[in-house]
Amino acid sequence: KDKLSDLVSRIKCLIAVKGLRDSWGELRKSKRSGNLISNADQLYLTEEDFIDVMDDGVVKLLLRDLDIQVYNPSGMFDTFDPDNSGRITLPDMIQAFMKLRGEPQKNDIIASWVAIRSLHEKF
């Protein structure tokens, strides 16, 4: 849990430092205090932001510590964007990280096969 918290903190830090289009948490400077603020209801990353974050060395180390293998970040965006909105929310990202942990199990493969078969039967 601490590693996941570290990962989320690192991602927020990267977004703040890089100033990526007011994306993750609509990070922006408060007019009064000059501090970064965040609107938790609007947390998201675009595909470009996602690739930049996933290419960060510290993020890669934290992912490895969480037993998450990421070989091609640009090809993984769809995995993190279940509603195909072009944006990844914080909850979407955490859910995807948790699903990607460890080696694939036989039941993971079977569940995917069953889901595809079910869709095929509907159409």
Coordinates of N, CA and C in Angstrom, one line a residue:
K1 N 0.8 -1.2 0.0 CA 0.0 0.0 0.0 C 0.9 1.3 0.0
D2 N 2.0 1.2 0.7 CA 2.9 2.4 0.8 C 3.5 2.6 -0.6
K3 N 3.8 1.6 -1.3 CA 4.4 1.7 -2.7 C 3.4 2.3 -3.6
L4 N 2.1 1.9 -3.5 CA 1.1 2.5 -4.4 C 0.9 4.0 -4.1
S5 N 0.9 4.3 -2.8 CA 0.8 5.7 -2.4 C 2.0 6.5 -2.9
D6 N 3.2 5.9 -2.8 CA 4.4 6.6 -3.4 C 4.3 6.8 -4.9
L7 N 3.7 5.8 -5.6 CA 3.5 5.9 -7.0 C 2.6 7.0 -7.4
V8 N 1.4 7.1 -6.7 CA 0.5 8.2 -6.9 C 1.1 9.5 -6.6
S9 N 1.8 9.6 -5.5 CA 2.5 10.9 -5.2 C 3.5 11.3 -6.3
R10 N 4.3 10.3 -6.8 CA 5.3 10.6 -7.8 C 4.6 11.1 -9.1
I11 N 3.5 10.5 -9.4 CA 2.8 10.9 -10.7 C 2.2 12.3 -10.5
K12 N 1.7 12.6 -9.4 CA 1.2 14.0 -9.1 C 2.3 15.0 -9.2
C13 N 3.5 14.6 -8.6 CA 4.6 15.5 -8.6 C 5.1 15.7 -10.0
L14 N 5.2 14.7 -10.8 CA 5.6 14.8 -12.2 C 4.7 15.8 -13.0
I15 N 3.4 15.6 -12.8 CA 2.5 16.5 -13.5 C 2.6 17.9 -13.1
A16 N 2.8 18.1 -11.8 CA 3.0 19.5 -11.3 C 4.3 20.1 -11.8
V17 N 5.4 19.3 -11.8 CA 6.7 19.8 -12.3 C 6.7 20.1 -13.8
K18 N 6.1 19.1 -14.5 CA 6.1 19.3 -16.0 C 5.0 20.2 -16.5
G19 N 4.0 20.5 -15.6 CA 3.0 21.4 -16.0 C 2.2 20.9 -17.2
L20 N 1.9 19.6 -17.2 CA 1.2 19.0 -18.3 C -0.2 19.4 -18.4
R21 N -0.5 20.5 -19.2 CA -1.8 20.9 -19.6 C -2.9 20.9 -18.5
D22 N -2.5 21.3 -17.3 CA -3.5 21.3 -16.2 C -4.2 19.9 -16.1
S23 N -3.5 18.8 -16.3 CA -4.3 17.6 -16.4 C -4.5 17.0 -15.0
W24 N -3.6 16.2 -14.5 CA -3.8 15.4 -13.3 C -4.3 16.3 -12.2
G25 N -5.6 16.2 -11.8 CA -6.1 17.0 -10.7 C -6.3 18.5 -11.1
E26 N -6.3 18.8 -12.3 CA -6.5 20.2 -12.7 C -5.5 21.0 -11.8
L27 N -4.2 20.5 -11.7 CA -3.2 21.2 -10.9 C -3.0 22.6 -11.4
R28 N -3.0 23.5 -10.6 CA -2.8 24.9 -10.9 C -2.4 25.7 -9.7
K29 N -1.9 26.9 -9.9 CA -1.5 27.8 -8.8 C -2.7 28.5 -8.2
S30 N -2.8 28.5 -6.9 CA -3.8 29.2 -6.3 C -3.5 30.7 -6.4
K31 N -4.4 31.5 -6.7 CA -4.2 33.0 -6.9 C -3.7 33.6 -5.6
R32 N -4.2 33.2 -4.5 CA -3.9 33.8 -3.2 C -2.5 33.3 -2.7
S33 N -2.4 32.0 -2.6 CA -1.2 31.5 -1.9 C 0.0 31.1 -2.8
G34 N -0.3 30.9 -4.1 CA 0.7 30.4 -5.0 C 1.0 29.0 -4.9
N35 N 0.3 28.2 -4.1 CA 0.5 26.8 -3.9 C -0.3 26.0 -4.9
L36 N 0.2 24.8 -5.3 CA -0.6 24.0 -6.2 C -1.8 23.5 -5.5
I37 N -2.9 23.4 -6.2 CA -4.2 22.9 -5.7 C -4.7 21.9 -6.7
S38 N -5.6 21.1 -6.2 CA -6.1 20.0 -7.0 C -7.6 19.8 -6.8
N39 N -8.4 19.6 -7.8 CA -9.8 19.3 -7.8 C -9.9 17.8 -7.9
A40 N -10.1 17.1 -6.8 CA -10.1 15.6 -6.8 C -11.2 15.0 -7.7
D41 N -12.3 15.7 -8.0 CA -13.3 15.2 -8.8 C -12.9 15.1 -10.3
Q42 N -11.8 15.8 -10.7 CA -11.5 15.9 -12.1 C -10.1 15.4 -12.3
L43 N -9.6 14.4 -11.6 CA -8.3 13.9 -11.8 C -8.3 13.1 -13.1
Y44 N -7.3 13.4 -14.0 CA -7.2 12.6 -15.2 C -5.8 12.8 -15.8
L45 N -5.4 11.9 -16.7 CA -4.3 12.0 -17.5 C -4.7 11.8 -19.0
T46 N -4.1 12.5 -19.9 CA -4.4 12.3 -21.3 C -3.4 11.2 -21.8
E47 N -3.5 10.7 -23.0 CA -2.6 9.6 -23.4 C -1.2 10.1 -23.5
E48 N -1.0 11.3 -24.0 CA 0.4 11.9 -24.0 C 1.0 12.1 -22.6
D49 N 0.2 12.5 -21.7 CA 0.6 12.7 -20.3 C 1.0 11.3 -19.7
F50 N 0.1 10.3 -20.0 CA 0.3 8.9 -19.5 C 1.7 8.4 -20.0
I51 N 2.0 8.6 -21.2 CA 3.2 8.1 -21.8 C 4.4 8.8 -21.1
D52 N 4.3 10.1 -20.9 CA 5.4 10.8 -20.3 C 5.6 10.3 -18.8
V53 N 4.5 10.1 -18.1 CA 4.6 9.6 -16.7 C 5.2 8.2 -16.7
M54 N 4.7 7.3 -17.6 CA 5.2 5.9 -17.5 C 6.6 5.8 -18.0
D55 N 7.2 6.8 -18.7 CA 8.6 6.7 -19.1 C 9.5 7.3 -18.0
D56 N 9.0 7.8 -16.9 CA 9.8 8.3 -15.8 C 10.5 7.2 -15.1
G57 N 11.8 7.3 -14.8 CA 12.6 6.3 -14.2 C 12.1 5.9 -12.8
V58 N 11.7 6.9 -12.0 CA 11.2 6.6 -10.6 C 9.9 5.8 -10.7
V59 N 9.0 6.2 -11.6 CA 7.8 5.5 -11.8 C 8.0 4.1 -12.2
K60 N 9.0 3.9 -13.1 CA 9.3 2.5 -13.5 C 9.8 1.7 -12.3
L61 N 10.7 2.3 -11.5 CA 11.1 1.5 -10.3 C 10.0 1.2 -9.3
L62 N 9.1 2.1 -9.1 CA 8.0 1.9 -8.2 C 7.1 0.8 -8.8
L63 N 6.8 0.8 -10.1 CA 6.0 -0.2 -10.7 C 6.7 -1.6 -10.6
R64 N 8.0 -1.6 -10.8 CA 8.7 -2.9 -10.6 C 8.6 -3.4 -9.2
D65 N 8.7 -2.5 -8.2 CA 8.6 -2.8 -6.8 C 7.2 -3.4 -6.5
L66 N 6.2 -2.9 -7.3 CA 4.8 -3.4 -7.1 C 4.5 -4.6 -7.9
D67 N 5.5 -5.2 -8.6 CA 5.4 -6.3 -9.4 C 4.5 -6.1 -10.6
I68 N 4.7 -4.9 -11.3 CA 3.9 -4.5 -12.4 C 4.9 -4.3 -13.6
Q69 N 4.8 -5.1 -14.6 CA 5.6 -5.0 -15.8 C 5.0 -4.1 -16.9
V70 N 5.7 -3.1 -17.3 CA 5.2 -2.2 -18.4 C 6.3 -2.2 -19.4
Y71 N 6.0 -2.8 -20.6 CA 7.0 -2.9 -21.6 C 6.8 -1.8 -22.7
N72 N 5.5 -1.5 -22.9 CA 5.2 -0.5 -24.0 C 4.1 0.4 -23.5
P73 N 4.4 1.5 -22.8 CA 3.4 2.4 -22.3 C 2.4 2.9 -23.3
S74 N 2.9 3.2 -24.5 CA 2.0 3.8 -25.5 C 0.9 2.8 -25.9
G75 N 1.2 1.5 -25.8 CA 0.2 0.5 -26.2 C -0.7 0.1 -25.0
M76 N -0.4 0.6 -23.8 CA -1.2 0.2 -22.7 C -2.2 1.2 -22.3
F77 N -2.3 2.4 -23.0 CA -3.2 3.4 -22.6 C -4.7 2.9 -22.5
D78 N -5.1 2.0 -23.5 CA -6.4 1.5 -23.5 C -6.7 0.6 -22.3
T79 N -5.7 0.0 -21.8 CA -5.9 -0.8 -20.6 C -6.3 0.0 -19.4
F80 N -5.8 1.2 -19.4 CA -6.1 2.2 -18.3 C -7.3 3.0 -18.5
D81 N -7.9 3.0 -19.7 CA -9.0 3.9 -20.1 C -10.2 3.0 -20.5
P82 N -10.9 2.4 -19.5 CA -11.9 1.5 -19.7 C -13.2 2.1 -20.5
D83 N -13.4 3.3 -20.3 CA -14.6 3.9 -20.9 C -14.3 4.6 -22.2
N84 N -13.0 4.5 -22.7 CA -12.6 5.0 -24.0 C -12.8 6.5 -24.1
S85 N -12.6 7.2 -23.0 CA -12.8 8.7 -23.0 C -11.6 9.5 -23.5
G86 N -10.5 8.8 -23.5 CA -9.2 9.5 -23.9 C -8.6 10.1 -22.6
R87 N -9.1 9.8 -21.5 CA -8.6 10.3 -20.2 C -8.6 9.1 -19.2
I88 N -7.5 9.1 -18.4 CA -7.4 8.1 -17.3 C -7.6 8.8 -16.0
T89 N -8.6 8.4 -15.2 CA -8.8 9.0 -13.9 C -8.0 8.2 -12.9
L90 N -7.8 8.8 -11.7 CA -7.0 8.2 -10.7 C -7.6 6.9 -10.3
P91 N -8.9 6.7 -10.1 CA -9.4 5.4 -9.7 C -9.2 4.4 -10.9
D92 N -9.3 4.8 -12.1 CA -9.0 3.9 -13.3 C -7.6 3.4 -13.2
M93 N -6.7 4.3 -12.9 CA -5.3 4.0 -12.9 C -5.0 3.0 -11.8
I94 N -5.5 3.3 -10.6 CA -5.2 2.4 -9.5 C -5.8 1.0 -9.7
Q95 N -7.0 0.9 -10.3 CA -7.6 -0.4 -10.6 C -6.8 -1.1 -11.6
A96 N -6.3 -0.5 -12.6 CA -5.5 -1.1 -13.7 C -4.2 -1.6 -13.1
F97 N -3.5 -0.8 -12.2 CA -2.3 -1.2 -11.6 C -2.5 -2.5 -10.8
M98 N -3.6 -2.5 -10.0 CA -3.9 -3.7 -9.2 C -4.1 -4.9 -10.0
K99 N -4.7 -4.8 -11.2 CA -5.0 -5.9 -12.1 C -3.7 -6.4 -12.8
L100 N -2.8 -5.5 -13.0 CA -1.5 -5.8 -13.7 C -0.5 -6.4 -12.8
R101 N -0.7 -6.5 -11.5 CA 0.3 -7.0 -10.6 C 0.5 -8.5 -10.8
G102 N 1.8 -8.9 -10.7 CA 2.1 -10.3 -10.7 C 2.0 -10.9 -12.1
E103 N 2.3 -12.2 -12.1 CA 2.2 -13.0 -13.4 C 0.7 -13.3 -13.7
P104 N 0.4 -13.4 -15.0 CA -0.9 -13.8 -15.4 C -1.2 -15.2 -14.9
Q105 N -2.4 -15.4 -14.4 CA -2.9 -16.7 -13.9 C -3.8 -17.3 -15.0
K106 N -4.0 -18.6 -14.9 CA -4.8 -19.3 -15.8 C -6.2 -18.7 -15.8
N107 N -6.7 -18.4 -14.6 CA -8.1 -17.9 -14.5 C -8.2 -16.5 -15.2
D108 N -7.2 -15.7 -15.3 CA -7.2 -14.5 -16.0 C -7.4 -14.7 -17.5
I109 N -6.8 -15.7 -18.0 CA -6.9 -16.0 -19.4 C -8.3 -16.6 -19.7
I110 N -8.8 -17.4 -18.8 CA -10.1 -18.0 -19.0 C -11.2 -17.0 -18.9
A111 N -11.1 -16.0 -17.9 CA -12.0 -15.0 -17.8 C -12.1 -14.1 -19.0
S112 N -11.0 -13.8 -19.6 CA -11.0 -13.0 -20.9 C -11.6 -13.8 -22.0
W113 N -11.3 -15.1 -22.1 CA -11.9 -15.9 -23.1 C -13.5 -16.0 -23.0
V114 N -13.9 -16.2 -21.8 CA -15.4 -16.2 -21.5 C -16.1 -14.9 -21.8
A115 N -15.4 -13.8 -21.5 CA -16.0 -12.5 -21.8 C -16.1 -12.3 -23.3
I116 N -15.1 -12.7 -24.0 CA -15.1 -12.5 -25.5 C -16.2 -13.4 -26.1
R117 N -16.3 -14.6 -25.6 CA -17.3 -15.6 -26.1 C -18.7 -15.0 -25.9
S118 N -18.9 -14.4 -24.7 CA -20.2 -13.9 -24.4 C -20.5 -12.7 -25.3
L119 N -19.6 -11.9 -25.6 CA -19.8 -10.8 -26.5 C -20.1 -11.3 -27.9
H120 N -19.4 -12.3 -28.3 CA -19.6 -12.9 -29.7 C -21.0 -13.5 -29.8
E121 N -21.5 -14.1 -28.7 CA -22.8 -14.7 -28.8 C -23.9 -13.6 -28.8
K122 N -23.6 -12.4 -28.2 CA -24.6 -11.3 -28.3 C -24.8 -10.7 -29.6
F123 N -23.7 -10.7 -30.4 CA -23.7 -10.1 -31.7 C -23.7 -11.1 -32.8

